[in-house]
Amino acid sequence: MKKRIIAVVVLLLIIVSLPNIGNSFIQNRVDERLVELESFGLQVSKDVTISNYFKTSRHFEFLLKDPQKFLEYLQKYSDKQFPPYVNAMLEGVLIGTDIKYSNLPFAKSFEIEIYPMQFSQKMNEKLKSFLALKGLLYHIDYNLLNADFKGYIKDIKENFSLQNDTQLNLLLDSAKFSGNGALLAPNELSSKIKELQFELVQEKKSLKVVFHKLKSSTNFESANTYLTNVDVDSMLLLLKGTGDEVNISMDSLRVNASSNDQGESTQLNSKTSLKSLEFTSNQSRFTMKKFNFDVALSGLDKQEYINFAQLVSQNNMKVTGDYSKDLKESMVKLLSKGVFFEVADFSIKEFSKDSAKPIKGFTLKSTLTIKEDAALSHKMKISPFMAIPNISLQSEIRISKELYNKLKKENGMLARFSTYEKEDGDDYVFILKFLDTKASLNGRRLN
């Protein structure tokens, strides 16, 4: 009986201690992250903890002490170089963070709210007040076990007075996101925004941009292996008061971009589609329907592509002769390893200009190959024409008779191709081939 009583007491003591054990575990994890934050330029200027038996909340204020270290950290997860003026913009930024979590050890997630509290000292009073009231706030629910997270950005509807009597009107409605990985550099990130609009107004001039139902997703493994998708239901741009009012509207914009270096070589893909676009100004009107642009670049040597990409991403505000020389040499080295470029689909279904009736458009498919040539750099120094034998090209252009005849009237040079025309229903088809320095169009030699 005595042993049973002791066992029950021990069990009760363990149960009672669980919140303390859980709190200690999470606190250690948070403290580890604080040390990591300090390593890339963020300094903890305030740390306040409020804790009871079941729950704990901590308030932090992070001062961005070393913008250069912070940008160097972000640079590890990006193939883009940040402009030098970004350092000055970030210096002195104060970021508030509130963390709330359960002390129970089996609780797997905690809440995070992040909001900037201070930017530049020259910021106007309205914006300072906006930030002080947590006007720009990120709410995040983070899972400690699997690093999944989800959250939202607080809705914004504000007007700000900027320099030179300029007004900024900002609207953000229903911005939500989710992902996996480190918050500053996630492996996966998806976002949805119901509406985003900003408007700049100065006297009688104004610029307004509106995005409606914007979605994006990114799977990011490295700077050279990623997949990004952007989907915009509609977009509107209005420019007034400049003497030529401009109205641009787009429906169903889709953009996909990817890079993959997991195989023997690196491959880049890009696909853009647009359901419709309308451009209107005082001078003209242009409409376009069903635009597609699908291209791929493959067979890129991994190391040479990394060297070239790093060189391109370097921020040279003033392009020097040495930089141009290095960039050219790197590109030639990349091409010397061989490249395959494909235009899978470049097309417009129909378009119209001014008050004219819609015209059926065109479709272009093409492949271009540059074969491997270790002597390419030497040949290019002698003459770029020596590289022509390395190039092979095949293109198929299908163009509506309406469009082709209209272009012939506007450009007399196209009349030279009249004898090469090949009809196919309501279209003309042109097949261009270039192989072994010999060119042909629809089977007839051009040289």
Coordinates of C-alpha atoms in Angstrom, one line a residue:
M1 CA 0.0 0.0 0.0
K2 CA 2.8 2.4 0.9
K3 CA 4.5 1.8 -2.5
R4 CA 1.2 2.5 -4.3
I5 CA 0.9 5.8 -2.4
I6 CA 4.4 6.8 -3.3
A7 CA 3.8 5.9 -7.0
V8 CA 0.7 8.0 -7.1
V9 CA 2.4 10.9 -5.4
V10 CA 5.3 10.7 -7.9
L11 CA 2.8 10.6 -10.8
L12 CA 1.0 13.6 -9.5
L13 CA 4.2 15.5 -9.1
I14 CA 5.1 14.7 -12.7
I15 CA 1.7 15.8 -13.9
V16 CA 1.9 19.0 -11.9
S17 CA 5.4 19.7 -13.3
L18 CA 4.4 19.2 -16.9
P19 CA 3.7 22.9 -17.6
N20 CA 7.1 23.9 -16.2
I21 CA 8.8 21.2 -18.3
G22 CA 6.9 22.4 -21.4
N23 CA 7.7 26.1 -20.7
S24 CA 11.3 25.3 -20.2
F25 CA 11.5 23.3 -23.5
I26 CA 9.9 26.1 -25.6
Q27 CA 11.8 28.8 -23.8
N28 CA 15.1 27.1 -24.7
R29 CA 14.0 26.8 -28.4
V30 CA 13.1 30.5 -28.5
D31 CA 16.4 31.4 -26.8
E32 CA 18.3 29.4 -29.4
R33 CA 16.6 31.4 -32.2
L34 CA 17.5 34.7 -30.4
V35 CA 21.2 33.8 -30.6
E36 CA 20.7 33.0 -34.3
L37 CA 19.0 36.3 -34.9
E38 CA 21.9 38.2 -33.3
S39 CA 24.3 36.4 -35.6
F40 CA 22.8 38.2 -38.6
G41 CA 22.4 41.7 -37.3
L42 CA 19.3 41.8 -35.2
Q43 CA 19.8 42.9 -31.5
V44 CA 17.2 42.2 -28.8
S45 CA 16.5 45.6 -27.2
K46 CA 13.6 44.4 -25.1
D47 CA 12.4 41.1 -23.7
V48 CA 9.4 40.9 -21.4
T49 CA 7.8 37.6 -20.2
I50 CA 4.4 37.2 -18.7
S51 CA 3.7 33.6 -17.6
N52 CA 1.0 31.7 -15.6
Y53 CA 0.6 28.1 -14.9
F54 CA -0.8 27.1 -18.4
K55 CA 0.3 29.9 -20.7
T56 CA 3.3 32.1 -21.5
S57 CA 3.6 35.2 -23.6
R58 CA 6.9 37.1 -24.5
H59 CA 7.3 40.5 -26.1
F60 CA 10.5 41.2 -28.0
E61 CA 11.7 44.3 -29.7
F62 CA 14.5 43.7 -32.2
L63 CA 16.7 46.6 -33.4
L64 CA 18.3 46.1 -36.8
K65 CA 21.8 47.0 -35.8
D66 CA 23.7 45.7 -38.7
P67 CA 21.8 45.9 -42.0
Q68 CA 24.7 44.4 -44.0
K69 CA 24.8 41.2 -41.9
F70 CA 21.0 40.9 -42.3
L71 CA 21.2 41.3 -46.1
E72 CA 24.1 38.9 -46.3
Y73 CA 21.9 36.3 -44.5
L74 CA 18.9 36.9 -46.8
Q75 CA 21.3 36.7 -49.8
K76 CA 22.0 33.0 -49.1
Y77 CA 18.4 32.3 -50.1
S78 CA 18.1 34.6 -53.1
D79 CA 19.8 34.8 -56.5
K80 CA 19.2 38.6 -56.5
Q81 CA 21.6 41.2 -55.2
F82 CA 20.1 43.9 -53.0
P83 CA 20.8 47.6 -54.0
P84 CA 23.2 49.4 -51.7
Y85 CA 20.6 52.0 -50.7
V86 CA 18.6 49.2 -49.0
N87 CA 21.2 49.3 -46.1
A88 CA 20.3 52.9 -45.3
M89 CA 16.6 52.1 -45.5
L90 CA 17.0 49.3 -43.0
E91 CA 19.3 50.9 -40.5
G92 CA 17.6 51.6 -37.2
V93 CA 14.4 49.6 -38.0
L94 CA 12.7 48.4 -34.8
I95 CA 10.6 45.3 -35.0
G96 CA 8.1 44.2 -32.4
T97 CA 7.3 40.5 -31.9
D98 CA 4.7 38.9 -29.5
I99 CA 4.9 35.1 -28.9
K100 CA 2.2 33.2 -27.1
Y101 CA 2.3 29.5 -26.3
S102 CA 0.9 26.8 -24.0
N103 CA 3.2 25.5 -21.3
L104 CA 2.0 21.9 -21.8
P105 CA 4.8 19.9 -23.4
F106 CA 2.5 18.2 -25.9
A107 CA 1.4 21.5 -27.4
K108 CA 3.0 21.6 -30.8
S109 CA 2.4 25.2 -32.0
F110 CA 2.6 28.8 -30.8
E111 CA 1.3 32.1 -32.1
I112 CA 3.6 34.9 -33.4
E113 CA 2.7 38.4 -34.2
I114 CA 5.3 40.6 -36.0
Y115 CA 5.0 44.3 -36.6
P116 CA 7.5 47.1 -37.5
M117 CA 7.6 49.8 -34.8
Q118 CA 10.1 52.2 -36.2
F119 CA 11.6 53.0 -39.6
S120 CA 13.6 56.1 -40.6
Q121 CA 13.8 59.0 -38.2
K122 CA 12.6 61.2 -41.0
M123 CA 9.3 59.4 -41.3
N124 CA 6.2 61.6 -41.0
E125 CA 4.1 61.6 -37.9
K126 CA 1.1 59.8 -39.5
L127 CA 3.2 56.8 -40.5
K128 CA 4.8 56.7 -37.1
S129 CA 1.4 56.7 -35.4
F130 CA 0.2 54.0 -37.8
L131 CA 3.1 51.7 -36.9
A132 CA 2.8 52.5 -33.2
L133 CA -0.7 51.1 -33.3
K134 CA 0.5 47.9 -35.0
G135 CA -0.9 49.0 -38.3
L136 CA 1.3 46.7 -40.2
L137 CA 1.1 43.4 -38.4
Y138 CA 1.9 39.8 -39.3
H139 CA 0.1 37.1 -37.3
I140 CA 1.7 33.6 -37.5
D141 CA 0.8 30.2 -36.1
Y142 CA 4.0 28.1 -36.1
N143 CA 4.2 24.4 -35.6
L144 CA 7.4 23.4 -33.6
L145 CA 7.3 19.8 -34.6
N146 CA 7.1 20.0 -38.4
A147 CA 7.9 23.7 -39.1
D148 CA 4.6 24.3 -40.8
F149 CA 3.1 27.8 -40.4
K150 CA 0.1 29.8 -41.4
G151 CA -1.0 33.3 -40.8
Y152 CA -2.4 36.6 -42.1
I153 CA -1.5 40.3 -42.5
K154 CA -3.8 42.7 -40.7
D155 CA -6.1 44.6 -43.1
I156 CA -4.9 48.1 -44.0
K157 CA -7.0 51.0 -45.2
E158 CA -4.9 54.2 -44.7
N159 CA -4.0 57.5 -46.3
F160 CA -0.6 59.0 -45.8
S161 CA 0.9 62.4 -46.7
L162 CA 4.3 62.2 -48.3
Q163 CA 6.8 64.8 -49.4
N164 CA 6.0 67.3 -52.2
D165 CA 2.3 67.3 -51.2
T166 CA 1.8 63.7 -52.4
Q167 CA -0.9 61.5 -50.9
L168 CA -0.5 57.7 -50.7
N169 CA -3.7 55.7 -50.4
L170 CA -3.1 52.1 -49.4
L171 CA -5.6 49.2 -49.2
L172 CA -4.8 45.6 -48.2
D173 CA -7.8 43.2 -47.8
S174 CA -7.7 39.6 -46.6
A175 CA -4.0 38.7 -47.0
K176 CA -3.3 35.1 -45.8
F177 CA -0.3 32.9 -46.1
S178 CA 1.1 29.4 -45.2
G179 CA 4.3 27.5 -45.6
N180 CA 7.0 25.4 -44.2
G181 CA 10.5 26.1 -42.9
A182 CA 12.3 29.1 -41.3
L183 CA 10.1 32.2 -41.3
L184 CA 12.8 34.4 -42.9
A185 CA 13.7 31.8 -45.5
P186 CA 10.9 29.2 -45.9
N187 CA 11.2 26.1 -48.1
E188 CA 7.5 26.6 -49.1
L189 CA 5.4 29.7 -49.1
S190 CA 1.8 30.3 -50.4
S191 CA -0.2 33.5 -50.2
K192 CA -3.6 34.8 -51.1
I193 CA -4.7 38.4 -51.2
K194 CA -8.3 39.4 -51.9
E195 CA -7.4 42.9 -52.9
L196 CA -4.3 45.1 -52.9
Q197 CA -4.4 48.7 -54.2
F198 CA -2.2 51.7 -53.8
E199 CA -2.7 55.2 -55.2
L200 CA -0.4 58.2 -55.5
V201 CA -2.0 61.6 -55.9
Q202 CA -0.2 64.9 -56.4
E203 CA -2.3 67.9 -57.4
K204 CA -4.2 66.8 -60.5
K205 CA -1.9 63.8 -61.2
S206 CA -2.6 60.3 -60.0
L207 CA -1.4 56.8 -60.4
K208 CA -3.6 53.9 -59.2
V209 CA -2.8 50.2 -59.3
V210 CA -5.2 47.5 -58.2
F211 CA -4.7 43.8 -57.9
H212 CA -7.8 41.6 -57.3
K213 CA -7.5 38.0 -56.0
L214 CA -3.8 37.6 -56.1
K215 CA -2.3 34.1 -55.3
S216 CA 1.3 33.0 -55.2
S217 CA 3.3 29.9 -54.2
T218 CA 6.9 29.1 -54.1
N219 CA 8.8 25.8 -53.4
F220 CA 12.4 26.8 -52.7
E221 CA 15.2 24.3 -52.4
S222 CA 18.1 26.4 -53.3
A223 CA 19.0 29.5 -55.4
N224 CA 19.1 27.2 -58.5
T225 CA 16.2 24.8 -57.7
Y226 CA 12.8 26.5 -57.2
L227 CA 9.3 26.7 -58.5
T228 CA 7.2 29.9 -58.4
N229 CA 3.6 30.5 -59.4
V230 CA 1.7 33.8 -59.5
D231 CA -2.0 34.0 -60.3
V232 CA -3.8 37.4 -60.6
D233 CA -7.6 37.3 -61.3
S234 CA -7.5 40.9 -62.5
M235 CA -5.3 44.0 -62.5
L236 CA -5.9 47.6 -63.2
L237 CA -3.6 50.6 -63.8
L238 CA -4.9 54.1 -64.1
L239 CA -2.7 57.1 -64.9
K240 CA -4.4 60.6 -64.9
G241 CA -3.4 64.2 -65.2
T242 CA -0.3 63.8 -67.4
G243 CA -1.9 65.0 -70.6
D244 CA -2.4 61.4 -71.9
E245 CA -4.6 59.4 -69.6
V246 CA -3.8 55.7 -69.6
N247 CA -6.0 52.8 -68.6
I248 CA -4.6 49.3 -68.6
S249 CA -6.6 46.3 -67.5
M250 CA -5.7 42.6 -67.5
D251 CA -7.7 39.5 -66.7
S252 CA -6.4 36.1 -65.5
L253 CA -2.7 36.6 -65.5
R254 CA -0.7 33.4 -64.8
V255 CA 3.0 33.3 -64.4
N256 CA 5.1 30.2 -63.7
A257 CA 8.9 30.1 -63.4
S258 CA 11.2 27.3 -62.3
S259 CA 14.8 26.3 -62.2
N260 CA 16.2 22.8 -61.7
D261 CA 19.8 21.7 -61.3
Q262 CA 19.1 18.3 -59.8
G263 CA 20.0 16.4 -63.0
E264 CA 23.2 16.5 -65.0
S265 CA 22.6 20.1 -66.1
T266 CA 20.5 23.1 -65.2
Q267 CA 17.1 23.8 -66.7
L268 CA 15.1 27.0 -66.7
N269 CA 11.4 27.3 -67.5
S270 CA 9.0 30.2 -67.8
K271 CA 5.4 30.3 -68.8
T272 CA 3.1 33.4 -68.9
S273 CA -0.5 33.5 -70.0
L274 CA -3.1 36.2 -70.1
K275 CA -6.8 35.9 -70.9
S276 CA -7.2 39.5 -72.0
L277 CA -5.5 42.9 -72.0
E278 CA -6.9 46.3 -72.8
F279 CA -4.8 49.4 -73.2
T280 CA -6.5 52.8 -73.7
S281 CA -5.1 56.3 -73.9
N282 CA -6.1 59.6 -75.5
Q283 CA -4.3 58.6 -78.7
S284 CA -5.0 54.9 -79.1
R285 CA -6.8 51.7 -78.0
F286 CA -5.4 48.2 -78.1
T287 CA -7.0 44.9 -77.0
M288 CA -5.5 41.4 -76.9
K289 CA -7.0 38.0 -76.1
K290 CA -5.4 34.7 -75.0
F291 CA -1.7 35.5 -74.9
N292 CA 0.7 32.7 -74.2
F293 CA 4.5 32.7 -73.8
D294 CA 6.1 29.3 -72.9
V295 CA 9.9 29.0 -73.1
A296 CA 12.6 26.7 -71.7
L297 CA 16.4 26.8 -71.5
S298 CA 18.1 23.5 -70.9
G299 CA 21.4 21.7 -71.1
L300 CA 23.2 24.5 -69.1
D301 CA 26.4 23.5 -67.5
K302 CA 25.8 23.7 -63.7
Q303 CA 29.0 25.4 -62.6
E304 CA 29.2 27.8 -65.5
Y305 CA 25.6 28.8 -65.0
I306 CA 26.2 29.5 -61.3
N307 CA 29.2 31.6 -62.2
F308 CA 27.2 33.5 -64.8
A309 CA 24.1 34.0 -62.5
Q310 CA 26.3 35.3 -59.6
L311 CA 28.0 37.7 -61.9
V312 CA 24.7 39.0 -63.3
S313 CA 23.2 39.4 -59.8
Q314 CA 26.1 41.6 -58.7
N315 CA 24.8 45.1 -58.1
N316 CA 26.9 47.4 -60.2
M317 CA 25.3 50.8 -60.1
K318 CA 27.9 52.0 -62.6
V319 CA 28.8 49.3 -65.1
T320 CA 32.6 49.3 -65.6
G321 CA 34.6 48.0 -68.5
D322 CA 36.0 45.2 -66.4
Y323 CA 32.5 44.1 -65.4
S324 CA 31.3 44.0 -69.0
K325 CA 34.3 42.0 -70.0
D326 CA 33.8 39.5 -67.2
L327 CA 30.1 39.2 -68.0
K328 CA 30.9 38.6 -71.7
E329 CA 33.6 36.0 -70.9
S330 CA 31.3 34.2 -68.5
M331 CA 28.5 34.0 -71.1
V332 CA 30.8 32.6 -73.7
K333 CA 32.1 29.9 -71.3
L334 CA 28.4 29.0 -70.6
L335 CA 27.5 28.8 -74.3
S336 CA 30.7 26.8 -75.0
K337 CA 29.2 23.9 -73.0
G338 CA 26.1 23.8 -75.2
V339 CA 22.6 25.1 -74.8
F340 CA 19.1 24.1 -76.0
F341 CA 16.4 26.9 -76.1
E342 CA 12.8 26.1 -76.9
V343 CA 9.8 28.3 -77.5
A344 CA 7.0 25.8 -76.9
D345 CA 4.2 28.4 -77.4
F346 CA 4.3 32.1 -78.3
S347 CA 0.8 33.0 -79.4
I348 CA -2.0 35.6 -79.4
K349 CA -5.5 34.3 -80.4
E350 CA -6.8 37.7 -81.5
F351 CA -6.3 41.5 -81.1
S352 CA -7.6 44.8 -82.3
K353 CA -6.3 48.3 -82.6
D354 CA -8.4 51.5 -82.2
S355 CA -11.9 50.9 -83.6
A356 CA -10.9 48.2 -86.1
K357 CA -12.6 44.8 -85.8
P358 CA -10.6 42.0 -84.0
I359 CA -8.0 40.1 -86.1
K360 CA -7.0 36.5 -85.6
G361 CA -3.4 36.4 -84.4
F362 CA -0.5 34.0 -84.7
T363 CA 1.4 31.0 -83.2
L364 CA 5.1 30.5 -83.0
K365 CA 7.0 27.4 -82.0
S366 CA 10.8 27.2 -82.2
T367 CA 13.9 25.4 -81.1
L368 CA 17.5 26.7 -81.1
T369 CA 20.6 24.6 -80.3
I370 CA 24.1 25.8 -79.7
K371 CA 26.4 22.7 -79.7
E372 CA 29.3 22.2 -77.3
D373 CA 32.5 23.7 -78.5
A374 CA 35.6 24.0 -76.3
A375 CA 37.2 26.4 -78.8
L376 CA 34.3 28.8 -78.8
S377 CA 36.1 31.5 -76.7
H378 CA 39.0 31.5 -79.1
K379 CA 36.7 31.7 -82.2
M380 CA 34.7 34.6 -80.7
K381 CA 38.0 36.6 -80.2
I382 CA 38.8 36.2 -83.9
S383 CA 35.2 36.8 -85.2
P384 CA 31.7 36.2 -83.9
F385 CA 30.8 34.8 -87.3
M386 CA 33.0 31.8 -86.6
A387 CA 30.4 30.6 -84.1
I388 CA 27.6 30.4 -86.7
P389 CA 28.3 26.7 -87.6
N390 CA 27.5 25.8 -83.9
I391 CA 23.9 27.1 -84.3
S392 CA 20.9 25.2 -85.5
L393 CA 17.4 26.6 -85.6
Q394 CA 13.9 25.4 -86.5
S395 CA 10.8 27.5 -86.3
E396 CA 7.2 27.2 -87.3
I397 CA 5.1 30.3 -87.6
R398 CA 1.3 30.0 -88.2
I399 CA -0.2 33.4 -88.9
S400 CA -3.7 34.4 -89.9
K401 CA -4.2 35.6 -93.5
E402 CA -5.9 38.7 -92.1
L403 CA -2.8 39.7 -90.0
Y404 CA -0.3 38.7 -92.6
N405 CA -1.9 40.7 -95.4
K406 CA -2.2 43.7 -93.0
L407 CA 1.5 43.4 -92.1
K408 CA 2.4 43.2 -95.8
K409 CA 0.6 46.5 -96.5
E410 CA 2.4 48.2 -93.6
N411 CA 5.8 46.7 -94.3
G412 CA 6.9 46.3 -97.9
M413 CA 9.8 44.0 -96.9
L414 CA 7.3 41.1 -96.3
A415 CA 6.3 41.2 -100.0
R416 CA 9.7 39.4 -100.6
F417 CA 8.3 36.3 -99.0
S418 CA 5.3 36.0 -101.2
T419 CA 6.8 33.2 -103.2
Y420 CA 7.4 31.2 -100.0
E421 CA 3.8 31.4 -98.7
K422 CA 2.2 28.1 -97.8
E423 CA -1.6 28.3 -97.2
D424 CA -3.4 26.1 -94.6
G425 CA -7.1 27.1 -94.2
D426 CA -7.3 30.6 -92.9
D427 CA -3.6 30.8 -92.1
Y428 CA -0.2 31.0 -93.7
V429 CA 2.4 28.6 -92.4
F430 CA 6.2 29.3 -92.6
I431 CA 8.7 26.7 -91.5
L432 CA 12.2 28.2 -91.1
K433 CA 15.3 25.9 -90.8
F434 CA 18.9 26.8 -90.3
L435 CA 21.4 23.9 -90.2
D436 CA 25.1 23.6 -91.1
T437 CA 25.0 27.3 -92.1
K438 CA 22.2 26.6 -94.6
A439 CA 18.8 28.3 -94.3
S440 CA 15.5 27.3 -95.9
L441 CA 11.9 28.6 -95.7
N442 CA 9.1 26.1 -96.4
G443 CA 11.7 23.8 -98.0
R444 CA 13.2 26.4 -100.3
R445 CA 16.8 27.6 -99.9
L446 CA 17.4 31.2 -98.6
N447 CA 21.2 31.2 -99.1

